[in-house]
Every structure is written in structure tokens, then in C-alpha cells.
Short mmCIF file of C-alpha atoms and ligand atoms in Angstrom, two decimals:
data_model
loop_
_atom_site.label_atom_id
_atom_site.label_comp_id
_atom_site.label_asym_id
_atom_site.label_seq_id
_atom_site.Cartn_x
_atom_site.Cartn_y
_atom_site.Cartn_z
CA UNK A 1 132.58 138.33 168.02
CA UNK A 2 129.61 140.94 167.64
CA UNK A 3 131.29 142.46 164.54
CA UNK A 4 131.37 139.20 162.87
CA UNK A 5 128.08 138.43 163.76
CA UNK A 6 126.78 141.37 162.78
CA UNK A 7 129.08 140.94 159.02
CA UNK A 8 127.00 137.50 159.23
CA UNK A 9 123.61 138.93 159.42
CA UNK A 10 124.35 141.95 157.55
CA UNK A 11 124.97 139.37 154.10
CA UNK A 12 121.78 136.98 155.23
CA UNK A 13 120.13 140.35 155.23
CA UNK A 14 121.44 141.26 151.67
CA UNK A 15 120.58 137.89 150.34
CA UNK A 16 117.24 138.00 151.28
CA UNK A 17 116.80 141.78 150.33
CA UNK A 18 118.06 140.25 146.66
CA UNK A 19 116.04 136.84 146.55
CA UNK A 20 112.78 138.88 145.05
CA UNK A 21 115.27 139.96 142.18
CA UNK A 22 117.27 137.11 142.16
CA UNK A 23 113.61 135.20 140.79
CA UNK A 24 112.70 137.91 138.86
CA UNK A 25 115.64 137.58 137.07
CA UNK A 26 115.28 133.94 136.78
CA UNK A 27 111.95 134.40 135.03
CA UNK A 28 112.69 137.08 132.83
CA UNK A 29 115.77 136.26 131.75
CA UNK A 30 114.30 133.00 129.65
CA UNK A 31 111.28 134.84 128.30
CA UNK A 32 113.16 138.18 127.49
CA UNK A 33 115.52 135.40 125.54
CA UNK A 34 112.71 133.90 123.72
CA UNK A 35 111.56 137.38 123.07
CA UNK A 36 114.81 139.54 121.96
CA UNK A 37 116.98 136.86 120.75
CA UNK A 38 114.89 133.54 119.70
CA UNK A 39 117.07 130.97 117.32
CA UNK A 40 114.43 131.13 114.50
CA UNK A 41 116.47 130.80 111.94
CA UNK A 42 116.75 132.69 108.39
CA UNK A 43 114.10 131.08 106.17
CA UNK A 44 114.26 133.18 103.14
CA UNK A 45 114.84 130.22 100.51
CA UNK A 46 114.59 131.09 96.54
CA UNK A 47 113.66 127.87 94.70
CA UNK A 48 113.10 126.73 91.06
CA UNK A 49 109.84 125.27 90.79
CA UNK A 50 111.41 122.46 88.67
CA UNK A 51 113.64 121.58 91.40
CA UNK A 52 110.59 120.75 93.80
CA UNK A 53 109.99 117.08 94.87
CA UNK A 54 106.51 115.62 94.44
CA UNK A 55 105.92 114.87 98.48
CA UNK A 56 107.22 116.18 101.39
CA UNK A 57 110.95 117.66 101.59
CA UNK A 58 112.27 118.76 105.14
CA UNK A 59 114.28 122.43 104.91
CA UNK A 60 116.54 121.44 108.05
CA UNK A 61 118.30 125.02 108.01
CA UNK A 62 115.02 126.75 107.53
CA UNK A 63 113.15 124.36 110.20
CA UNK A 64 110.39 124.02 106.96
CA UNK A 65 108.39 121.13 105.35
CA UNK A 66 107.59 122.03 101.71
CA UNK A 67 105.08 120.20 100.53
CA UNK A 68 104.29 119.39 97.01
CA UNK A 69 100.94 117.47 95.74
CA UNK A 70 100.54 117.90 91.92
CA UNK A 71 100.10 121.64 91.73
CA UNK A 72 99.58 122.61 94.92
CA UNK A 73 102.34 124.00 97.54
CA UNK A 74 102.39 124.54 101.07
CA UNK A 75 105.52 125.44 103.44
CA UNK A 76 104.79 124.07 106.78
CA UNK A 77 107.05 125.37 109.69
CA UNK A 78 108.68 122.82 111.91
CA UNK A 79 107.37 123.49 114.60
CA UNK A 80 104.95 121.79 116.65
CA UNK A 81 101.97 123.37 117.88
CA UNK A 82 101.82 122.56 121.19
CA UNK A 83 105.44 123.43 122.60
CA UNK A 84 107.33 124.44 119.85
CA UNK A 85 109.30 121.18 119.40
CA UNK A 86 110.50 120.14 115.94
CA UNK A 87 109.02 117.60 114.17
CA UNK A 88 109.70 114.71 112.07
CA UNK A 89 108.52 113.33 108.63
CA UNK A 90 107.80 109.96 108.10
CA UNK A 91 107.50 109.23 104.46
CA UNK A 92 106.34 105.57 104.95
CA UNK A 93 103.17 106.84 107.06
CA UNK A 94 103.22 110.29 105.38
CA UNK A 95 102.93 111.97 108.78
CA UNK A 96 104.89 114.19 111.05
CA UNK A 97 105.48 113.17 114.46
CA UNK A 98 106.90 115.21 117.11
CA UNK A 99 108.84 113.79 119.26
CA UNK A 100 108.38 116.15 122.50
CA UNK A 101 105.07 114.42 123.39
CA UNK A 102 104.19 112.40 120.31
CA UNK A 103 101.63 114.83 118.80
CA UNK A 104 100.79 113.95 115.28
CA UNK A 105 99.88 115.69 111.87
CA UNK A 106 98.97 114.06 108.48
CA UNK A 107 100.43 115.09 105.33
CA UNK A 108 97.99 118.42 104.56
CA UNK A 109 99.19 119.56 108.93
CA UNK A 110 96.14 118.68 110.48
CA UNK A 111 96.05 117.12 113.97
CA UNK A 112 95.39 113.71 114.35
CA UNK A 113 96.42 112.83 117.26
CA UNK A 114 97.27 115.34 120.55
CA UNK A 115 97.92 117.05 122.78
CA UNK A 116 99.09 119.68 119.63
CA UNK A 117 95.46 121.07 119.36
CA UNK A 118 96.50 123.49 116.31
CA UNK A 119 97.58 122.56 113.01
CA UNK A 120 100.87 123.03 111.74
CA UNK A 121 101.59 126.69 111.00
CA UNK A 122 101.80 127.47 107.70
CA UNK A 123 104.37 129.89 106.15
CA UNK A 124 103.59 132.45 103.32
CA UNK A 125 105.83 132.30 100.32
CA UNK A 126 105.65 133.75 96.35
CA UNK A 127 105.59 132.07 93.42
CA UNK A 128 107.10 134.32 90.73
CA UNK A 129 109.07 133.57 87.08
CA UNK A 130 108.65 130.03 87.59
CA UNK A 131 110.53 130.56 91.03
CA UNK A 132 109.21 129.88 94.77
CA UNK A 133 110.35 133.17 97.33
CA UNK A 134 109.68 131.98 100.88
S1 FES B 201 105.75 119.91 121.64
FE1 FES B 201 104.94 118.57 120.18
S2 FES B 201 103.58 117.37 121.28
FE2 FES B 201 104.35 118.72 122.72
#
């Protein structure tokens, strides 16, 4: 009986010895996820400018908004500002909403309502030969 007792404490022991690294690995496993091996995925798009849409046109694969107003582009990223959720177009309001925790952006990514404080990210690209390099 004291052998198995002792077996019993001996593995209470070694679970409580391994609880501190049992939580750190809880913790750093997400964030050395997000860190190493985030889903962001590969945004390099090569576009005729002819092909362009006056408006908004969502990039699902790249998680991008290009946005086209006359002359002017902008590539928004996807990604809300607050948590990182994606968001959604809405052509009839011409705004994005984000589902997540209903943060809002007009048409140029500018808050307008919270708790997103931050306007949408925008993403560098090239226009070159007539052609847009994101
Ligand atoms: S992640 Fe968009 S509002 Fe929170």
C-alpha cells in the first residue's frame, strides 16, 4: 500500500512540478504561432490598370480592398483595426463593417464608428507600364 501511495504522490508531484510549463506553453504556443507562422496570405497581385473597377473591389485571396475613385488608388488590407477580424464591403452604404464587434470605416478607411480606433491599414503597391504591382 505505501508503494502505491507513494507512485500516487510521486505523479501529483510531477504534475504540479509541470503545471508552470504546462501554462507557459499554453501562452506561448498561440503567440509564437501568430509570430512564426501567421496565415497572412500571399498578396503580391500584378494588375492592368484597365482592368480596375471604379469603386471598391474585395481581393478575397489577398484579404485586400482596392479602391478606385477617378484617378486615385488605394489598397486597403482586410483587416480590422481593432482585433484583426476581416471585414466586409457594403456597396449600398459604401462602408466596411466588421463583423467581430461591428466597427465601421467609410469608403476612404476612416473610423466612423468603434471600438476600431485606427483606420484601415493601407498597403503600398507600384504603378508601372500602365500596370498596378502590389
Ligand atoms: S475586430 Fe473589428 S471591431 Fe473588433
Amino acid at each position: 500500500v505505501e508503494v502505491n501511495l507513494r507512485g500516487v504522490d510521486l505523479s501529483r508531484r510531477r504534475i504540479i512540478n509541470a503545471l508552470p510549463y504546462i501554462l507557459a506553453g499554453a501562452f506561448i504556443y498561440p503567440v509564437g504561432k501568430f509570430l512564426f507562422f501567421s496565415d497572412q496570405p500571399d498578396r503580391h497581385v500584378t494588375l492592368p490598370l484597365r482592368e480596375i473597377k471604379e469603386g471598391i473591389t474585395p481581393m478575397k485571396e489577398q484579404q485586400l480592398f482596392l479602391s478606385k475613385r477617378g484617378e486615385q488608388i488605394t489598397v486597403f488590407d482586410a483587416h480590422c483595426t481593432h482585433m484583426g477580424c476581416l471585414i466586409i464591403y457594403n456597396p449600398q452604404k459604401h462602408i466596411f463593417n466588421c463583423p467581430c464587434h461591428q466597427s465601421r470605416f467609410d469608403h476612404n478607411g476612416n473610423v466612423l464608428r468603434g471600438p476600431a480606433k485606427r483606420s484601415l491599414d493601407r498597403i503600398d503597391f507600384k504603378i508601372k507600364n500602365k500596370t498596378l504591382y502590389i
